[in-house]
């Protein structure tokens, strides 16, 4: 049984229907890739699942409480020039249990250190976010997500602008989380990552959704996916931004 | 020597009006720079200016109805400031336009309305007082009001601090966690309005923004950490208020502009010689050899 199910779901943005009659269950402990061309409604569906957008028809059944749902937007949506260190960013992941007021204590700092060690960013703990490379920032953001101990995790193109080593570390982290039962939904454009990462695929196109498998997508590439050599896209991504 | 120091720095504060002015300025200096730091980091540096104009019609109305009564004028200022912030927020929400365009429209309306009201009801002397304030005329009532508002700001800021930091970095994170969208933002804008209302008596509606923004923008040349920015901002604001007051006393200059100009001088100095991103830092970096790459 899945914790997250869509029943005859329709979603609209600004009066325009983006998705219609979406059915299906996201399997627990598995990674579902959300693919489709730009404007197919991937972000809209994510907003719906996060409860930021009301369905215009049908419903979203989600057994995961709000504070156990985590959402990692594209890096570009974040103001990473904010004067904050990696450790501080990771610690904000305690929001579900701590909210605005409770103080952090020893065990949480220990947990943050473990999280950073697992992501290979322990040496960057006190570095400001603005001085990190794309890959390092993405690891830090994953750190925040890990601290949230999410049962449902949504990611929007987590591997855009990220170096290969980071992709491998993060893929491992996601697989581990799925192994522990987390429901993971990830927006992907890259077919190579699709085969390595995803168990299931929800293909969005033209307002409709179709469930399929990574293999079927590979055999018959559709709009909105690209096959890129694993060594191509991210060579320059590791240079720090000013 | 001691006598000189005494006559330069201590003796001026023998006067009651100088004491009250100093305490009012220091109280504002504790609250304003932290707000300025967040405004700056949120890319809203000019919103403070807009809000300063927004409180004007309320101050004018309070003045017309109750005469020169600081509580009435402050209450009017708070109400009209909150009204404009709320209206601007809802118009931008409704139309999908950016908030700054709605804010710009409303602050211009408020400015015109405020000037109109003051001119209808009073003389140009009153207008000058509202626009430019006079820290030397702070009486005990005003002092208590200013101290109370500053305390309130510091306390509320401490409560919403973490939420504000998280929201600056990733606005959707809190909404995803079920926090009402815009709540933190709204509280923050409310604090800005409160601070400007406390500041208008001392520095006037227009220059009250100066004590908020200049220490914050100056601190940015010296620190890369949030605590550093806020702490340094407070020190700078305190330096500017006490230094500005002394300058105005000894050189017989108007006090408000002296304070803000001193803060401005700190800004220019820091832009030239500050530790980070200043002219000097840029020149130095060009000469420095490539840093060895840290082990990843």
Coordinates of C-alpha atoms in Angstrom, one line a residue:
Chain A
X1 CA 0.0 0.0 0.0
X2 CA 1.2 3.5 -0.8
X3 CA 1.0 6.4 1.6
X4 CA 0.4 8.7 -1.3
X5 CA -2.4 8.1 -3.8
X6 CA -4.0 10.3 -6.4
X7 CA -7.7 9.8 -7.2
X8 CA -9.0 11.3 -10.5
X9 CA -6.9 14.3 -9.7
X10 CA -7.1 17.5 -11.7
X11 CA -5.0 20.5 -11.0
X12 CA -5.2 24.1 -12.3
X13 CA -2.8 27.0 -12.2
X14 CA -4.2 30.5 -12.8
X15 CA -7.5 29.2 -14.2
X16 CA -5.8 26.9 -16.7
X17 CA -6.1 23.2 -16.2
X18 CA -2.6 21.7 -16.1
X19 CA -3.3 18.0 -15.2
X20 CA -6.5 16.0 -15.7
X21 CA -7.7 12.6 -14.3
X22 CA -4.4 11.5 -12.8
X23 CA -4.8 8.1 -11.0
X24 CA -2.4 6.0 -9.1
X25 CA -0.4 5.2 -6.1
X26 CA 3.2 6.1 -5.3
X27 CA 4.9 2.9 -3.9
X28 CA 6.4 3.2 -0.4
X29 CA 10.1 2.6 -0.1
X30 CA 10.7 3.3 -3.8
X31 CA 11.8 6.1 -6.0
X32 CA 9.3 7.3 -8.5
X33 CA 10.6 9.5 -11.3
X34 CA 8.4 12.3 -12.6
X35 CA 9.2 13.0 -16.2
X36 CA 7.7 15.0 -19.0
X37 CA 8.4 18.1 -21.2
X38 CA 8.5 21.6 -19.7
X39 CA 5.0 22.8 -18.8
X40 CA 3.7 19.2 -18.5
X41 CA 2.7 19.9 -14.9
X42 CA 5.6 18.3 -12.9
X43 CA 5.9 21.3 -10.6
X44 CA 2.2 21.7 -10.4
X45 CA 1.8 18.1 -9.3
X46 CA 4.5 18.6 -6.7
X47 CA 2.8 21.7 -5.4
X48 CA -0.4 19.8 -5.1
X49 CA 1.2 17.0 -3.1
X50 CA 2.8 19.5 -0.8
X51 CA -0.6 21.0 -0.2
X52 CA 0.3 24.3 -1.7
X53 CA -2.3 24.0 -4.4
X54 CA -5.9 22.8 -4.0
X55 CA -7.1 20.1 -6.6
X56 CA -9.8 21.5 -8.9
X57 CA -11.2 17.9 -9.1
X58 CA -10.5 14.6 -7.4
X59 CA -8.3 14.3 -4.4
X60 CA -4.8 13.6 -3.1
X61 CA -4.7 11.0 -0.4
X62 CA -1.6 11.4 1.7
X63 CA -1.1 9.5 5.0
X64 CA 2.1 11.4 5.7
X65 CA 1.7 14.2 8.2
X66 CA 2.8 17.6 6.8
X67 CA 5.9 17.9 8.9
X68 CA 7.2 14.6 7.5
X69 CA 6.9 15.7 3.9
X70 CA 10.1 17.3 2.6
X71 CA 10.5 19.2 -0.6
X72 CA 13.7 20.2 -2.2
X73 CA 13.3 22.9 -4.9
X74 CA 15.7 23.6 -7.6
X75 CA 18.8 25.3 -6.4
X76 CA 18.0 28.4 -8.4
X77 CA 14.9 29.0 -6.4
X78 CA 17.0 29.5 -3.2
X79 CA 18.9 32.6 -2.1
X80 CA 22.2 30.9 -1.4
X81 CA 24.0 34.2 -0.8
X82 CA 22.4 34.3 2.6
X83 CA 25.0 34.5 5.3
X84 CA 24.6 31.1 6.8
X85 CA 27.0 28.2 7.3
X86 CA 26.5 24.6 6.1
X87 CA 25.9 23.4 9.6
X88 CA 23.3 26.1 10.2
X89 CA 21.5 25.1 7.0
X90 CA 21.5 21.5 8.0
X91 CA 20.2 22.4 11.5
X92 CA 17.2 24.1 10.0
X93 CA 16.0 20.6 9.0
X94 CA 15.0 20.2 12.7
X95 CA 12.1 22.6 12.0
X96 CA 9.4 19.8 12.2
X97 CA 10.4 18.9 15.7
X98 CA 11.7 22.3 16.9
X99 CA 9.7 24.9 15.1
X100 CA 10.7 28.5 15.7
X101 CA 11.4 28.5 19.4
X102 CA 12.9 25.3 20.8
X103 CA 16.6 25.3 21.4
X104 CA 19.0 23.0 19.6
X105 CA 20.8 20.6 21.9
X106 CA 23.7 18.1 21.8
X107 CA 22.0 15.2 20.2
X108 CA 20.8 17.3 17.3
X109 CA 24.3 18.7 16.7
X110 CA 25.6 15.1 16.8
X111 CA 22.9 14.1 14.3
X112 CA 23.8 17.0 12.0
X113 CA 27.5 16.0 12.2
X114 CA 26.6 12.4 11.2
X115 CA 24.5 13.7 8.3
X116 CA 27.3 15.9 7.1
X117 CA 29.8 13.1 7.4
X118 CA 27.6 10.8 5.3
X119 CA 27.4 13.5 2.6
X120 CA 31.1 14.1 2.7
X121 CA 30.8 17.8 3.8
X122 CA 32.1 17.6 7.3
X123 CA 35.0 19.8 6.4
X124 CA 32.7 22.5 5.1
X125 CA 30.5 22.7 8.3
X126 CA 31.4 26.3 9.0
X127 CA 31.8 27.5 5.4
X128 CA 29.2 30.1 4.3
X129 CA 26.8 28.9 1.6
X130 CA 27.9 31.6 -0.8
X131 CA 31.4 30.1 -1.0
X132 CA 30.3 26.6 -2.0
X133 CA 30.2 25.0 -5.4
X134 CA 27.0 23.7 -6.9
X135 CA 27.7 20.2 -5.8
X136 CA 28.6 21.2 -2.3
X137 CA 25.4 23.3 -2.0
X138 CA 23.3 20.4 -3.1
X139 CA 24.9 18.2 -0.5
X140 CA 24.2 20.8 2.2
X141 CA 20.5 21.0 1.1
X142 CA 20.3 17.2 1.2
X143 CA 21.6 17.5 4.7
X144 CA 18.7 19.6 5.7
X145 CA 16.3 17.1 4.1
X146 CA 18.0 14.2 6.0
X147 CA 17.6 16.1 9.3
X148 CA 13.9 16.4 8.6
X149 CA 13.6 12.6 8.7
X150 CA 11.0 12.8 6.0
X151 CA 8.7 9.9 5.1
X152 CA 7.8 11.6 1.8
X153 CA 10.5 13.3 -0.1
X154 CA 10.0 15.4 -3.3
X155 CA 12.9 16.6 -5.3
X156 CA 13.0 18.9 -8.3
X157 CA 15.9 18.1 -10.6
X158 CA 18.3 17.4 -7.7
X159 CA 21.2 16.7 -10.1
X160 CA 21.1 19.8 -12.2
X161 CA 24.3 21.8 -11.9
X162 CA 26.0 19.1 -9.8
X163 CA 29.3 17.3 -10.3
X164 CA 29.4 13.5 -10.9
X165 CA 30.9 12.6 -7.5
X166 CA 28.0 14.4 -5.8
X167 CA 25.5 12.7 -8.0
X168 CA 26.9 9.3 -6.9
X169 CA 26.9 10.3 -3.2
X170 CA 23.3 11.6 -3.4
X171 CA 22.1 8.7 -5.4
X172 CA 23.4 6.4 -2.7
X173 CA 21.7 8.5 0.0
X174 CA 18.3 8.4 -1.9
X175 CA 18.6 4.6 -2.3
X176 CA 19.3 4.2 1.4
X177 CA 16.3 6.4 2.3
X178 CA 14.1 4.4 0.0
X179 CA 15.4 1.2 1.6
X180 CA 14.3 2.5 4.9
X181 CA 10.8 3.0 3.6
X182 CA 10.7 6.6 2.5
X183 CA 8.5 7.4 -0.5
X184 CA 10.6 9.4 -2.9
X185 CA 9.4 11.4 -5.9
X186 CA 12.0 13.0 -8.1
X187 CA 11.7 15.2 -11.2
X188 CA 14.2 14.1 -13.7
X189 CA 15.2 15.0 -17.3
X190 CA 18.2 12.8 -17.7
X191 CA 17.7 9.3 -19.0
X192 CA 20.9 7.9 -17.6
X193 CA 20.0 9.0 -14.1
X194 CA 16.5 7.5 -14.6
X195 CA 17.8 4.0 -15.0
X196 CA 20.2 4.3 -12.1
X197 CA 17.7 5.9 -9.7
X198 CA 14.1 5.2 -10.4
X199 CA 11.9 2.2 -9.7
X200 CA 8.8 3.6 -11.2
X201 CA 8.0 6.3 -13.7
X202 CA 5.1 8.7 -13.9
X203 CA 5.1 10.2 -17.3
X204 CA 3.3 13.5 -17.7
X205 CA 2.4 14.9 -21.1
X206 CA -0.3 17.1 -22.4
X207 CA -2.2 17.2 -19.2
X208 CA -2.3 13.4 -18.8
X209 CA -0.3 11.0 -16.8
X210 CA 0.8 7.5 -17.5
X211 CA 2.6 5.0 -15.2
X212 CA 5.4 3.1 -16.7
X213 CA 8.9 1.7 -15.9
X214 CA 12.3 3.2 -16.5
X215 CA 13.1 0.5 -19.0
X216 CA 10.1 1.3 -21.1
X217 CA 11.1 5.0 -21.2
X218 CA 14.6 4.1 -22.2
X219 CA 13.4 1.9 -25.0
X220 CA 11.1 4.5 -26.3
X221 CA 12.4 8.0 -25.4
X222 CA 9.7 10.6 -25.2
X223 CA 9.6 14.4 -25.3
X224 CA 11.2 16.1 -22.4
X225 CA 13.9 13.6 -21.7
X226 CA 17.4 13.7 -23.0
X227 CA 20.2 11.2 -23.0
X228 CA 23.4 12.8 -21.9
X229 CA 26.7 11.2 -21.4
X230 CA 27.4 11.0 -17.7
X231 CA 30.6 13.0 -18.2
X232 CA 29.1 15.8 -20.2
X233 CA 26.9 18.1 -18.3
X234 CA 28.6 18.8 -15.1
X235 CA 32.2 19.4 -15.7
X236 CA 32.1 23.1 -15.0
X237 CA 29.4 22.8 -12.3
X238 CA 31.9 22.5 -9.5
X239 CA 33.3 26.0 -9.8
X240 CA 32.2 28.2 -7.0
X241 CA 29.8 31.0 -7.7
X242 CA 31.0 34.5 -6.7
Chain B
X1 CA 43.8 66.4 28.8
X2 CA 41.1 64.9 31.0
X3 CA 39.4 68.2 31.1
X4 CA 39.3 68.4 27.3
X5 CA 37.9 64.9 27.0
X6 CA 35.3 65.8 29.6
X7 CA 34.3 68.9 27.8
X8 CA 34.2 67.1 24.4
X9 CA 32.4 63.9 25.4
X10 CA 30.8 64.1 28.8
X11 CA 29.8 67.7 29.6
X12 CA 27.3 68.0 26.7
X13 CA 25.3 65.3 28.3
X14 CA 24.8 67.3 31.5
X15 CA 21.8 68.8 29.7
X16 CA 18.5 66.9 30.1
X17 CA 17.6 67.3 26.5
X18 CA 21.0 65.7 25.4
X19 CA 20.5 62.9 27.9
X20 CA 17.0 62.1 26.6
X21 CA 18.2 62.4 23.0
X22 CA 21.1 60.0 23.7
X23 CA 18.9 57.4 25.4
X24 CA 16.3 57.6 22.6
X25 CA 19.0 57.2 20.0
X26 CA 20.6 54.3 21.7
X27 CA 17.3 52.5 22.2
X28 CA 16.6 52.9 18.5
X29 CA 20.1 51.7 17.7
X30 CA 19.4 48.4 19.5
X31 CA 16.3 47.6 17.4
X32 CA 16.7 49.2 14.0
X33 CA 19.9 47.6 12.5
X34 CA 18.7 44.1 12.9
X35 CA 15.6 44.9 10.8
X36 CA 17.9 46.7 8.3
X37 CA 20.1 43.6 8.0
X38 CA 17.1 41.4 7.1
X39 CA 15.7 44.0 4.7
X40 CA 19.0 44.1 3.0
X41 CA 19.4 40.3 2.8
X42 CA 15.9 40.0 1.4
X43 CA 16.7 42.5 -1.3
X44 CA 14.2 44.9 0.2
X45 CA 16.6 47.7 1.1
X46 CA 14.3 50.3 -0.4
X47 CA 11.1 49.0 1.2
X48 CA 12.1 50.8 4.4
X49 CA 12.0 54.1 2.5
X50 CA 8.6 53.2 1.1
X51 CA 7.3 52.3 4.5
X52 CA 8.6 55.6 5.9
X53 CA 6.4 57.5 3.5
X54 CA 3.5 55.2 4.3
X55 CA 3.4 56.2 7.9
X56 CA 3.2 59.9 7.0
X57 CA -0.6 60.3 6.4
X58 CA -1.3 58.6 9.7
X59 CA 1.1 60.8 11.6
X60 CA -0.5 63.8 9.9
X61 CA -4.0 62.7 10.8
X62 CA -3.0 62.1 14.4
X63 CA -1.5 65.6 14.5
X64 CA -4.6 67.2 13.1
X65 CA -6.9 65.4 15.5
X66 CA -4.9 65.6 18.7
X67 CA -2.4 68.3 18.1
X68 CA 1.3 67.7 18.8
X69 CA 0.8 64.5 20.8
X70 CA 3.3 61.8 20.2
X71 CA 1.1 58.8 21.2
X72 CA -1.7 60.0 18.8
X73 CA 0.8 60.6 16.0
X74 CA 2.5 57.3 16.6
X75 CA -0.7 55.4 16.6
X76 CA -1.8 57.0 13.4
X77 CA 1.6 56.2 11.9
X78 CA 1.5 52.6 12.9
X79 CA -2.1 52.2 11.5
X80 CA -1.4 53.8 8.2
X81 CA 1.9 52.0 7.8
X82 CA 0.3 48.6 8.5
X83 CA -2.6 49.5 6.2
X84 CA -0.3 50.4 3.3
X85 CA 1.8 47.2 3.9
X86 CA -1.4 45.1 3.9
X87 CA -2.8 46.8 0.8
X88 CA 0.4 46.5 -1.1
X89 CA 0.6 42.8 -0.1
X90 CA -2.9 42.0 -1.2
X91 CA -2.7 44.0 -4.4
X92 CA 0.5 42.1 -5.4
X93 CA -1.1 38.8 -4.3
X94 CA -4.2 39.6 -6.4
X95 CA -2.5 40.9 -9.5
X96 CA 0.6 38.7 -9.4
X97 CA 2.7 41.8 -9.9
X98 CA 5.8 42.1 -7.8
X99 CA 5.3 43.5 -4.3
X100 CA 7.7 46.4 -4.8
X101 CA 5.6 47.9 -7.6
X102 CA 2.5 47.9 -5.4
X103 CA 4.5 49.2 -2.6
X104 CA 5.9 52.1 -4.8
X105 CA 2.4 53.0 -5.9
X106 CA 1.0 53.1 -2.3
X107 CA 3.9 55.0 -0.8
X108 CA 3.6 57.7 -3.4
X109 CA -0.2 58.0 -2.7
X110 CA 0.6 58.1 1.1
X111 CA 3.3 60.7 0.7
X112 CA 1.0 63.0 -1.3
X113 CA -1.9 62.4 1.1
X114 CA 0.4 63.1 4.1
X115 CA 1.8 66.3 2.8
X116 CA -1.8 67.4 1.8
X117 CA -3.1 66.7 5.3
X118 CA -0.2 68.5 7.1
X119 CA -0.6 71.6 4.8
X120 CA -4.3 71.7 5.3
X121 CA -4.1 71.6 9.0
X122 CA -0.9 73.3 10.0
X123 CA 2.0 75.4 9.0
X124 CA 5.2 74.5 7.2
X125 CA 7.0 74.4 10.5
X126 CA 4.9 71.4 11.5
X127 CA 5.6 69.7 8.3
X128 CA 9.3 70.1 8.8
X129 CA 9.0 68.6 12.2
X130 CA 7.2 65.5 11.0
X131 CA 9.5 65.1 8.0
X132 CA 12.7 65.7 9.7
X133 CA 12.0 65.2 13.4
X134 CA 14.0 66.7 16.2
X135 CA 15.8 64.4 18.6
X136 CA 16.6 67.2 20.9
X137 CA 12.9 67.8 21.6
X138 CA 12.3 64.2 22.9
X139 CA 10.4 64.5 26.2
X140 CA 9.9 61.8 28.8
X141 CA 6.6 60.5 27.2
X142 CA 8.3 60.2 23.9
X143 CA 11.3 58.5 25.5
X144 CA 9.1 55.8 27.1
X145 CA 7.3 55.2 23.9
X146 CA 10.5 54.9 21.9
X147 CA 12.0 52.5 24.5
X148 CA 8.9 50.4 24.7
X149 CA 8.7 50.0 20.9
X150 CA 12.4 49.2 20.7
X151 CA 12.0 46.6 23.4
X152 CA 9.0 45.1 21.7
X153 CA 10.8 44.9 18.4
X154 CA 13.8 43.1 19.9
X155 CA 11.6 40.6 21.7
X156 CA 9.4 39.8 18.7
X157 CA 12.5 39.6 16.5
X158 CA 14.0 37.1 18.9
X159 CA 10.8 35.0 18.7
X160 CA 10.6 35.0 14.9
X161 CA 14.3 34.9 14.3
X162 CA 14.7 31.3 13.2
X163 CA 11.5 31.5 11.0
X164 CA 12.8 34.7 9.4
X165 CA 16.2 33.1 8.6
X166 CA 14.6 30.0 7.2
X167 CA 12.1 32.1 5.2
X168 CA 14.8 34.3 3.7
X169 CA 16.7 31.3 2.4
X170 CA 13.8 29.2 1.1
X171 CA 10.4 30.8 1.3
X172 CA 8.6 27.6 0.3
X173 CA 10.2 25.5 3.1
X174 CA 7.9 27.0 5.8
X175 CA 4.8 26.8 3.7
X176 CA 5.6 23.2 3.1
X177 CA 5.8 22.8 6.8
X178 CA 2.2 24.1 7.1
X179 CA 3.0 27.6 8.3
X180 CA 0.7 30.2 6.8
X181 CA 2.3 31.8 3.8
X182 CA 3.3 35.3 4.4
X183 CA 2.9 35.2 8.2
X184 CA 6.5 35.7 8.9
X185 CA 6.8 38.3 6.2
X186 CA 3.8 40.2 7.6
X187 CA 5.2 40.2 11.2
X188 CA 8.5 41.4 9.8
X189 CA 6.9 44.3 7.9
X190 CA 4.9 45.2 11.0
X191 CA 8.1 45.5 13.0
X192 CA 9.6 47.7 10.3
X193 CA 6.5 50.0 10.6
X194 CA 6.8 50.0 14.4
X195 CA 10.5 50.9 14.2
X196 CA 9.9 53.8 11.8
X197 CA 7.1 55.1 14.0
X198 CA 9.5 55.1 17.0
X199 CA 12.1 56.8 14.8
X200 CA 10.1 59.6 13.3
X201 CA 10.1 61.7 16.5
X202 CA 13.8 61.6 16.7
X203 CA 14.9 61.6 13.1
X204 CA 11.8 62.3 11.1
X205 CA 9.9 59.9 9.0
X206 CA 12.4 60.1 6.1
X207 CA 15.6 59.8 8.0
X208 CA 14.5 57.2 10.5
X209 CA 15.2 54.7 7.7
X210 CA 18.9 55.8 7.8
X211 CA 19.5 54.3 11.2
X212 CA 18.0 51.1 9.9
X213 CA 19.7 50.7 6.6
X214 CA 23.1 52.4 6.9
X215 CA 24.5 50.4 9.8
X216 CA 23.3 47.2 8.0
X217 CA 24.8 48.1 4.6
X218 CA 28.1 49.2 6.3
X219 CA 28.4 46.0 8.3
X220 CA 28.2 44.0 5.1
X221 CA 31.7 45.2 4.3
X222 CA 33.0 43.8 7.6
X223 CA 31.2 40.6 8.3
X224 CA 29.9 37.6 6.4
X225 CA 28.0 36.1 9.3
X226 CA 24.4 37.0 10.3
X227 CA 25.3 37.5 13.9
X228 CA 28.3 39.6 12.9
X229 CA 26.1 41.8 10.6
X230 CA 23.6 42.4 13.3
X231 CA 26.1 43.0 16.2
X232 CA 28.2 45.3 14.1
X233 CA 25.2 47.1 12.8
X234 CA 24.1 47.8 16.4
X235 CA 27.5 49.1 17.4
X236 CA 27.7 51.3 14.3
X237 CA 24.2 52.7 14.9
X238 CA 25.2 53.5 18.5
X239 CA 28.4 55.2 17.4
X240 CA 26.5 57.2 14.8
X241 CA 23.8 58.4 17.3
X242 CA 26.2 59.4 20.1
X243 CA 28.8 60.8 17.7
X244 CA 26.2 62.7 15.7
X245 CA 24.7 64.2 18.8
X246 CA 28.1 65.4 19.9
X247 CA 28.9 66.9 16.5
X248 CA 25.6 68.7 16.4
X249 CA 26.2 70.0 19.9
X250 CA 29.7 71.3 19.3
X251 CA 29.3 72.5 15.8
X252 CA 25.7 73.7 16.2
X253 CA 24.4 71.5 13.4
X254 CA 21.0 70.0 13.1
X255 CA 21.0 66.7 15.0
X256 CA 19.1 64.3 12.8
X257 CA 21.2 64.9 9.6
X258 CA 24.4 64.8 11.8
X259 CA 23.6 61.3 13.0
X260 CA 22.7 60.0 9.5
X261 CA 25.6 61.7 7.8
X262 CA 28.0 60.2 10.4
X263 CA 26.5 56.8 9.6
X264 CA 26.9 57.6 5.9
X265 CA 30.5 58.5 6.4
X266 CA 31.0 55.1 8.0
X267 CA 29.4 53.5 5.0
X268 CA 31.7 55.3 2.5
X269 CA 34.7 54.6 4.6
X270 CA 33.8 50.9 4.7
X271 CA 33.0 50.7 1.0
X272 CA 36.6 52.0 0.4
X273 CA 38.5 50.2 3.1
X274 CA 36.2 47.4 4.4
X275 CA 37.4 43.8 4.9
X276 CA 35.1 42.2 2.3
X277 CA 34.2 43.4 -1.2
X278 CA 35.4 46.9 -0.6
X279 CA 37.6 48.8 -3.1
X280 CA 40.7 47.9 -1.1
X281 CA 39.7 44.3 -0.8
X282 CA 39.2 44.1 -4.5
X283 CA 42.6 45.7 -5.2
X284 CA 44.3 43.3 -2.7
X285 CA 42.7 40.2 -4.2
X286 CA 44.1 41.0 -7.6
X287 CA 47.6 40.9 -6.3
X288 CA 47.2 37.8 -4.1
X289 CA 48.3 34.5 -5.5
X290 CA 45.9 31.7 -6.2
X291 CA 44.7 30.1 -3.1
X292 CA 45.7 26.4 -2.8
X293 CA 42.6 24.3 -3.4
X294 CA 41.3 22.8 -0.2
X295 CA 41.1 19.0 -0.1
X296 CA 37.5 18.0 -0.9

